[in-house]
Amino acid sequence: DVKVTQSSRYLVKRTGEKVFLECVQDMDHENMFWYRQDPGLGLRLIYFSYDVKMKEKGDIPEGYSVSREKKERFSLILESASTNQTSMYLCASSLRDRVGDTIYFGEGSWLTVV
Amino acid sequence: DAKTTQPTSMDCAEGRAANLPCNHSTISGNEYVYWYRQIHSQGPQYIIHGLKNNETNEMASLIITEDRKSSTLILPHATLRDTAVYYCIVRSTGGFKTIFGAGTRLFVKA
């Protein structure tokens, strides 16, 4: 079975804290993604990576950064958490450049910034 | 990636087939139709995908019209655990910026 594992299911952080969300996939996928999901706004792409040490901005990268030092691991970093970053964060992965490649999602990380 | 249109919500009786429609009239030739579902508080779960032929797996069937402008996801015998939001999306190779819209909220009732 495919597996995308997010390190924390629920987190509560204070405004201004640095927050790390970790994601690991065991499918040897080249592509990895971070989304956030908010009521009424659907899933919005924050960043994606198509290879180790490579990253591309998605639709809403402001306030976030990412790190991909190993193929299986993709980290999302909130440099200075703010209350408007309270959301559900979803990590996903897929194979690269295959027609019809499927994206697989993790279980999600619920972040509350107080 | 092409945009999709789905009904906001649907009801289905337990044990009956659930037919979820999706319109993707601007789909291009190299774009696949994907279906995912999301049960409350969990990540989206992959269900099925197809290009132009009908597809079936252990979870569902996907019927794509000949002109590829619409499709229907069929859950043959819906159960209460199938209550979820169902997303229809279209994407092509390297389509990183997958767009998930509002989806269809399916309520399966006993």
PDB file of C-alpha atoms in Angstrom:
ATOM      1  CA  ASP A   1       0.000   0.000   0.000  1.00  0.00           C
ATOM      2  CA  VAL A   2       1.145   3.494  -0.759  1.00  0.00           C
ATOM      3  CA  LYS A   3       2.057   5.511   2.279  1.00  0.00           C
ATOM      4  CA  VAL A   4       2.464   9.217   2.852  1.00  0.00           C
ATOM      5  CA  THR A   5       3.101   9.904   6.509  1.00  0.00           C
ATOM      6  CA  GLN A   6       2.819  13.296   8.158  1.00  0.00           C
ATOM      7  CA  SER A   7       4.674  13.585  11.429  1.00  0.00           C
ATOM      8  CA  SER A   8       2.076  15.410  13.476  1.00  0.00           C
ATOM      9  CA  ARG A   9      -1.667  15.070  13.320  1.00  0.00           C
ATOM     10  CA  TYR A  10      -2.527  17.974  15.615  1.00  0.00           C
ATOM     11  CA  LEU A  11      -0.334  20.888  16.660  1.00  0.00           C
ATOM     12  CA  VAL A  12      -0.900  24.058  18.652  1.00  0.00           C
ATOM     13  CA  LYS A  13       1.748  26.757  18.283  1.00  0.00           C
ATOM     14  CA  ARG A  14       2.130  30.321  19.439  1.00  0.00           C
ATOM     15  CA  THR A  15       2.293  33.336  17.143  1.00  0.00           C
ATOM     16  CA  GLY A  16       5.872  33.974  16.053  1.00  0.00           C
ATOM     17  CA  GLU A  17       7.062  30.415  16.617  1.00  0.00           C
ATOM     18  CA  LYS A  18       8.949  28.540  13.926  1.00  0.00           C
ATOM     19  CA  VAL A  19       6.969  25.486  12.894  1.00  0.00           C
ATOM     20  CA  PHE A  20       8.158  22.385  11.063  1.00  0.00           C
ATOM     21  CA  LEU A  21       5.756  19.999   9.380  1.00  0.00           C
ATOM     22  CA  GLU A  22       7.410  16.801   8.216  1.00  0.00           C
ATOM     23  CA  CYS A  23       6.283  14.412   5.511  1.00  0.00           C
ATOM     24  CA  VAL A  24       7.722  11.077   4.431  1.00  0.00           C
ATOM     25  CA  GLN A  25       6.683   8.864   1.531  1.00  0.00           C
ATOM     26  CA  ASP A  26       7.749   5.290   0.942  1.00  0.00           C
ATOM     27  CA  MET A  27       6.893   5.013  -2.759  1.00  0.00           C
ATOM     28  CA  ASP A  28      10.131   6.414  -4.259  1.00  0.00           C
ATOM     29  CA  HIS A  29       8.116   9.243  -5.817  1.00  0.00           C
ATOM     30  CA  GLU A  30       9.967  12.158  -7.377  1.00  0.00           C
ATOM     31  CA  ASN A  31       7.227  14.741  -6.829  1.00  0.00           C
ATOM     32  CA  MET A  32       6.098  15.951  -3.449  1.00  0.00           C
ATOM     33  CA  PHE A  33       3.589  18.660  -2.566  1.00  0.00           C
ATOM     34  CA  TRP A  34       2.323  20.719   0.333  1.00  0.00           C
ATOM     35  CA  TYR A  35      -1.250  22.018   0.318  1.00  0.00           C
ATOM     36  CA  ARG A  36      -3.407  23.772   2.836  1.00  0.00           C
ATOM     37  CA  GLN A  37      -7.137  23.281   3.073  1.00  0.00           C
ATOM     38  CA  ASP A  38      -9.539  25.847   4.451  1.00  0.00           C
ATOM     39  CA  PRO A  39     -13.352  25.820   4.514  1.00  0.00           C
ATOM     40  CA  GLY A  40     -14.772  27.228   1.305  1.00  0.00           C
ATOM     41  CA  LEU A  41     -11.350  27.563  -0.332  1.00  0.00           C
ATOM     42  CA  GLY A  42     -10.615  23.971  -1.260  1.00  0.00           C
ATOM     43  CA  LEU A  43      -7.031  22.724  -1.477  1.00  0.00           C
ATOM     44  CA  ARG A  44      -4.434  25.321  -2.343  1.00  0.00           C
ATOM     45  CA  LEU A  45      -0.902  24.465  -3.386  1.00  0.00           C
ATOM     46  CA  ILE A  46       1.812  26.045  -1.248  1.00  0.00           C
ATOM     47  CA  TYR A  47       5.003  24.514  -2.651  1.00  0.00           C
ATOM     48  CA  PHE A  48       6.024  21.489  -4.620  1.00  0.00           C
ATOM     49  CA  SER A  49       9.271  19.695  -5.355  1.00  0.00           C
ATOM     50  CA  TYR A  50      10.100  17.545  -8.360  1.00  0.00           C
ATOM     51  CA  ASP A  51      13.497  16.368  -7.161  1.00  0.00           C
ATOM     52  CA  VAL A  52      15.857  16.446  -4.215  1.00  0.00           C
ATOM     53  CA  LYS A  53      16.879  20.020  -3.362  1.00  0.00           C
ATOM     54  CA  MET A  54      14.492  21.373  -5.998  1.00  0.00           C
ATOM     55  CA  LYS A  55      11.410  23.402  -5.142  1.00  0.00           C
ATOM     56  CA  GLU A  56       8.819  25.497  -6.904  1.00  0.00           C
ATOM     57  CA  LYS A  57       6.313  27.966  -5.527  1.00  0.00           C
ATOM     58  CA  GLY A  58       2.674  27.075  -5.698  1.00  0.00           C
ATOM     59  CA  ASP A  59      -0.259  29.430  -5.487  1.00  0.00           C
ATOM     60  CA  ILE A  60       0.210  30.643  -1.886  1.00  0.00           C
ATOM     61  CA  PRO A  61       3.911  30.420  -0.875  1.00  0.00           C
ATOM     62  CA  GLU A  62       4.029  33.588   1.232  1.00  0.00           C
ATOM     63  CA  GLY A  63       5.001  32.903   4.826  1.00  0.00           C
ATOM     64  CA  TYR A  64       6.228  29.390   4.043  1.00  0.00           C
ATOM     65  CA  SER A  65       9.411  27.699   2.980  1.00  0.00           C
ATOM     66  CA  VAL A  66      10.259  24.067   2.220  1.00  0.00           C
ATOM     67  CA  SER A  67      13.168  21.700   2.372  1.00  0.00           C
ATOM     68  CA  ARG A  68      13.853  18.511   0.451  1.00  0.00           C
ATOM     69  CA  GLU A  69      17.228  17.043   1.397  1.00  0.00           C
ATOM     70  CA  LYS A  70      16.230  13.443   0.738  1.00  0.00           C
ATOM     71  CA  LYS A  71      13.924  12.016  -1.892  1.00  0.00           C
ATOM     72  CA  GLU A  72      11.489  10.550   0.604  1.00  0.00           C
ATOM     73  CA  ARG A  73      11.190  13.578   2.878  1.00  0.00           C
ATOM     74  CA  PHE A  74       9.601  16.991   2.273  1.00  0.00           C
ATOM     75  CA  SER A  75       9.345  19.528   5.059  1.00  0.00           C
ATOM     76  CA  LEU A  76       7.155  22.604   5.296  1.00  0.00           C
ATOM     77  CA  ILE A  77       8.453  25.435   7.437  1.00  0.00           C
ATOM     78  CA  LEU A  78       6.514  28.348   8.857  1.00  0.00           C
ATOM     79  CA  GLU A  79       9.270  30.810   9.713  1.00  0.00           C
ATOM     80  CA  SER A  80       7.103  32.876  12.047  1.00  0.00           C
ATOM     81  CA  ALA A  81       3.675  31.401  12.570  1.00  0.00           C
ATOM     82  CA  SER A  82       0.665  33.695  12.393  1.00  0.00           C
ATOM     83  CA  THR A  83      -2.968  33.117  13.263  1.00  0.00           C
ATOM     84  CA  ASN A  84      -3.971  33.201   9.577  1.00  0.00           C
ATOM     85  CA  GLN A  85      -1.869  30.092   9.072  1.00  0.00           C
ATOM     86  CA  THR A  86      -4.246  28.097  11.232  1.00  0.00           C
ATOM     87  CA  SER A  87      -5.333  25.397   8.807  1.00  0.00           C
ATOM     88  CA  MET A  88      -5.177  21.771   7.791  1.00  0.00           C
ATOM     89  CA  TYR A  89      -1.959  20.995   5.919  1.00  0.00           C
ATOM     90  CA  LEU A  90      -1.750  18.130   3.481  1.00  0.00           C
ATOM     91  CA  CYS A  91       1.363  16.514   2.065  1.00  0.00           C
ATOM     92  CA  ALA A  92       1.180  14.511  -1.162  1.00  0.00           C
ATOM     93  CA  SER A  93       3.459  12.705  -3.593  1.00  0.00           C
ATOM     94  CA  SER A  94       3.400  11.363  -7.139  1.00  0.00           C
ATOM     95  CA  LEU A  95       5.650   9.846  -9.780  1.00  0.00           C
ATOM     96  CA  ARG A  96       7.213  12.260 -12.240  1.00  0.00           C
ATOM     97  CA  ASP A  97       6.290  12.694 -15.865  1.00  0.00           C
ATOM     98  CA  ARG A  98       4.107   9.669 -16.150  1.00  0.00           C
ATOM     99  CA  VAL A  99       0.931  10.202 -18.081  1.00  0.00           C
ATOM    100  CA  GLY A 100      -1.877   9.722 -15.640  1.00  0.00           C
ATOM    101  CA  ASP A 101       0.346   9.711 -12.554  1.00  0.00           C
ATOM    102  CA  THR A 102      -1.656   9.565  -9.346  1.00  0.00           C
ATOM    103  CA  ILE A 103      -1.206  11.907  -6.406  1.00  0.00           C
ATOM    104  CA  TYR A 104      -1.373  10.266  -2.975  1.00  0.00           C
ATOM    105  CA  PHE A 105      -2.129  12.274   0.129  1.00  0.00           C
ATOM    106  CA  GLY A 106      -1.193  11.982   3.757  1.00  0.00           C
ATOM    107  CA  GLU A 107      -3.706  12.111   6.596  1.00  0.00           C
ATOM    108  CA  GLY A 108      -3.230  15.815   7.181  1.00  0.00           C
ATOM    109  CA  SER A 109      -1.830  17.968   9.966  1.00  0.00           C
ATOM    110  CA  TRP A 110      -4.180  20.270  11.834  1.00  0.00           C
ATOM    111  CA  LEU A 111      -2.260  23.366  12.911  1.00  0.00           C
ATOM    112  CA  THR A 112      -3.701  25.921  15.294  1.00  0.00           C
ATOM    113  CA  VAL A 113      -1.741  29.130  15.842  1.00  0.00           C
ATOM    114  CA  VAL A 114      -2.760  31.043  18.963  1.00  0.00           C
TER     115      VAL A 114
ATOM    116  CA  ASP B   1      -5.558  21.988 -15.843  1.00  0.00           C
ATOM    117  CA  ALA B   2      -9.187  22.058 -16.955  1.00  0.00           C
ATOM    118  CA  LYS B   3     -11.860  23.207 -14.554  1.00  0.00           C
ATOM    119  CA  THR B   4     -14.601  20.865 -13.358  1.00  0.00           C
ATOM    120  CA  THR B   5     -18.174  21.441 -12.236  1.00  0.00           C
ATOM    121  CA  GLN B   6     -19.922  19.189  -9.717  1.00  0.00           C
ATOM    122  CA  PRO B   7     -23.205  19.385  -7.808  1.00  0.00           C
ATOM    123  CA  THR B   8     -22.815  20.746  -4.311  1.00  0.00           C
ATOM    124  CA  SER B   9     -24.468  17.814  -2.565  1.00  0.00           C
ATOM    125  CA  MET B  10     -26.294  14.561  -3.173  1.00  0.00           C
ATOM    126  CA  ASP B  11     -28.155  11.981  -1.120  1.00  0.00           C
ATOM    127  CA  CYS B  12     -28.149   8.237  -1.603  1.00  0.00           C
ATOM    128  CA  ALA B  13     -29.884   5.390   0.194  1.00  0.00           C
ATOM    129  CA  GLU B  14     -27.667   2.773   1.751  1.00  0.00           C
ATOM    130  CA  GLY B  15     -27.259  -0.232  -0.540  1.00  0.00           C
ATOM    131  CA  ARG B  16     -28.208   1.685  -3.654  1.00  0.00           C
ATOM    132  CA  ALA B  17     -25.861   2.895  -6.374  1.00  0.00           C
ATOM    133  CA  ALA B  18     -24.508   6.419  -5.989  1.00  0.00           C
ATOM    134  CA  ASN B  19     -23.953   8.216  -9.304  1.00  0.00           C
ATOM    135  CA  LEU B  20     -21.844  11.353  -9.010  1.00  0.00           C
ATOM    136  CA  PRO B  21     -21.647  13.528 -12.138  1.00  0.00           C
ATOM    137  CA  CYS B  22     -18.831  15.825 -13.204  1.00  0.00           C
ATOM    138  CA  ASN B  23     -18.636  18.284 -16.061  1.00  0.00           C
ATOM    139  CA  HIS B  24     -15.235  19.042 -17.621  1.00  0.00           C
ATOM    140  CA  SER B  25     -16.134  20.582 -20.953  1.00  0.00           C
ATOM    141  CA  THR B  26     -12.714  22.231 -21.452  1.00  0.00           C
ATOM    142  CA  ILE B  27     -10.716  19.050 -20.978  1.00  0.00           C
ATOM    143  CA  SER B  28      -7.816  18.660 -23.388  1.00  0.00           C
ATOM    144  CA  GLY B  29      -6.581  15.522 -25.079  1.00  0.00           C
ATOM    145  CA  ASN B  30      -3.790  14.684 -22.660  1.00  0.00           C
ATOM    146  CA  GLU B  31      -5.755  15.270 -19.478  1.00  0.00           C
ATOM    147  CA  TYR B  32      -6.964  12.425 -17.310  1.00  0.00           C
ATOM    148  CA  VAL B  33     -10.096  12.469 -15.160  1.00  0.00           C
ATOM    149  CA  TYR B  34      -9.397  11.657 -11.505  1.00  0.00           C
ATOM    150  CA  TRP B  35     -11.741  11.069  -8.609  1.00  0.00           C
ATOM    151  CA  TYR B  36     -10.811  11.447  -4.964  1.00  0.00           C
ATOM    152  CA  ARG B  37     -12.869  11.479  -1.828  1.00  0.00           C
ATOM    153  CA  GLN B  38     -12.304  13.051   1.548  1.00  0.00           C
ATOM    154  CA  ILE B  39     -13.859  11.775   4.703  1.00  0.00           C
ATOM    155  CA  HIS B  40     -14.116  14.368   7.427  1.00  0.00           C
ATOM    156  CA  SER B  41     -10.774  15.361   8.962  1.00  0.00           C
ATOM    157  CA  GLN B  42      -8.745  13.021   6.754  1.00  0.00           C
ATOM    158  CA  GLY B  43      -6.612  13.504   3.650  1.00  0.00           C
ATOM    159  CA  PRO B  44      -8.110  12.942   0.177  1.00  0.00           C
ATOM    160  CA  GLN B  45      -8.192   9.305  -0.859  1.00  0.00           C
ATOM    161  CA  TYR B  46      -7.589   8.274  -4.463  1.00  0.00           C
ATOM    162  CA  ILE B  47     -10.523   6.367  -5.990  1.00  0.00           C
ATOM    163  CA  ILE B  48     -10.058   5.936  -9.730  1.00  0.00           C
ATOM    164  CA  HIS B  49      -8.893   7.666 -12.887  1.00  0.00           C
ATOM    165  CA  GLY B  50      -9.312   7.333 -16.651  1.00  0.00           C
ATOM    166  CA  LEU B  51      -8.519   8.923 -20.002  1.00  0.00           C
ATOM    167  CA  LYS B  52     -11.346   7.965 -22.338  1.00  0.00           C
ATOM    168  CA  ASN B  53     -12.329   4.379 -21.636  1.00  0.00           C
ATOM    169  CA  ASN B  54     -14.585   3.367 -18.792  1.00  0.00           C
ATOM    170  CA  GLU B  55     -12.699   2.080 -15.780  1.00  0.00           C
ATOM    171  CA  THR B  56     -13.599  -0.127 -12.840  1.00  0.00           C
ATOM    172  CA  ASN B  57     -11.768  -1.095  -9.682  1.00  0.00           C
ATOM    173  CA  GLU B  58     -12.695  -2.512  -6.286  1.00  0.00           C
ATOM    174  CA  MET B  59     -14.039   0.829  -5.095  1.00  0.00           C
ATOM    175  CA  ALA B  60     -15.950   2.287  -8.025  1.00  0.00           C
ATOM    176  CA  SER B  61     -16.610   2.593 -11.745  1.00  0.00           C
ATOM    177  CA  LEU B  62     -15.826   5.593 -13.908  1.00  0.00           C
ATOM    178  CA  ILE B  63     -17.914   6.311 -16.982  1.00  0.00           C
ATOM    179  CA  ILE B  64     -16.511   8.941 -19.373  1.00  0.00           C
ATOM    180  CA  THR B  65     -18.648  10.242 -22.230  1.00  0.00           C
ATOM    181  CA  GLU B  66     -17.400   9.771 -25.752  1.00  0.00           C
ATOM    182  CA  ASP B  67     -16.648  13.486 -26.177  1.00  0.00           C
ATOM    183  CA  ARG B  68     -14.895  13.415 -22.758  1.00  0.00           C
ATOM    184  CA  LYS B  69     -16.735  16.518 -21.621  1.00  0.00           C
ATOM    185  CA  SER B  70     -18.337  14.818 -18.652  1.00  0.00           C
ATOM    186  CA  SER B  71     -17.989  11.754 -16.477  1.00  0.00           C
ATOM    187  CA  THR B  72     -19.832   9.855 -13.746  1.00  0.00           C
ATOM    188  CA  LEU B  73     -18.412   8.092 -10.735  1.00  0.00           C
ATOM    189  CA  ILE B  74     -20.494   5.120  -9.667  1.00  0.00           C
ATOM    190  CA  LEU B  75     -20.369   3.564  -6.215  1.00  0.00           C
ATOM    191  CA  PRO B  76     -22.349   0.401  -6.894  1.00  0.00           C
ATOM    192  CA  HIS B  77     -23.605  -0.339  -3.372  1.00  0.00           C
ATOM    193  CA  ALA B  78     -23.190   2.728  -1.197  1.00  0.00           C
ATOM    194  CA  THR B  79     -22.626   2.272   2.530  1.00  0.00           C
ATOM    195  CA  LEU B  80     -22.727   4.763   5.387  1.00  0.00           C
ATOM    196  CA  ARG B  81     -18.917   4.851   5.285  1.00  0.00           C
ATOM    197  CA  ASP B  82     -19.086   6.290   1.761  1.00  0.00           C
ATOM    198  CA  THR B  83     -20.429   9.564   3.174  1.00  0.00           C
ATOM    199  CA  ALA B  84     -17.723  12.030   2.134  1.00  0.00           C
ATOM    200  CA  VAL B  85     -16.841  14.879  -0.199  1.00  0.00           C
ATOM    201  CA  TYR B  86     -16.034  13.595  -3.680  1.00  0.00           C
ATOM    202  CA  TYR B  87     -13.696  15.549  -5.922  1.00  0.00           C
ATOM    203  CA  CYS B  88     -13.488  15.281  -9.680  1.00  0.00           C
ATOM    204  CA  ILE B  89     -10.307  16.760 -11.144  1.00  0.00           C
ATOM    205  CA  VAL B  90      -8.574  16.719 -14.495  1.00  0.00           C
ATOM    206  CA  ARG B  91      -4.833  16.860 -14.890  1.00  0.00           C
ATOM    207  CA  SER B  92      -2.099  16.045 -17.333  1.00  0.00           C
ATOM    208  CA  THR B  93       1.482  14.888 -17.081  1.00  0.00           C
ATOM    209  CA  GLY B  94       3.402  17.090 -14.709  1.00  0.00           C
ATOM    210  CA  GLY B  95       0.193  18.843 -13.752  1.00  0.00           C
ATOM    211  CA  PHE B  96       1.550  19.900 -10.397  1.00  0.00           C
ATOM    212  CA  LYS B  97      -0.958  22.589  -9.682  1.00  0.00           C
ATOM    213  CA  THR B  98      -3.875  20.243  -9.304  1.00  0.00           C
ATOM    214  CA  ILE B  99      -7.034  22.149  -8.623  1.00  0.00           C
ATOM    215  CA  PHE B 100      -9.451  20.736  -6.089  1.00  0.00           C
ATOM    216  CA  GLY B 101     -12.745  22.575  -6.160  1.00  0.00           C
ATOM    217  CA  ALA B 102     -15.576  22.322  -3.674  1.00  0.00           C
ATOM    218  CA  GLY B 103     -16.530  18.788  -4.706  1.00  0.00           C
ATOM    219  CA  THR B 104     -19.826  16.999  -4.059  1.00  0.00           C
ATOM    220  CA  ARG B 105     -20.914  16.183  -0.530  1.00  0.00           C
ATOM    221  CA  LEU B 106     -22.453  12.723  -0.683  1.00  0.00           C
ATOM    222  CA  PHE B 107     -24.738  11.753   2.195  1.00  0.00           C
ATOM    223  CA  VAL B 108     -25.520   8.054   2.393  1.00  0.00           C
ATOM    224  CA  LYS B 109     -28.614   7.496   4.513  1.00  0.00           C
ATOM    225  CA  ALA B 110     -29.793   4.345   6.250  1.00  0.00           C
TER     226      ALA B 110
END
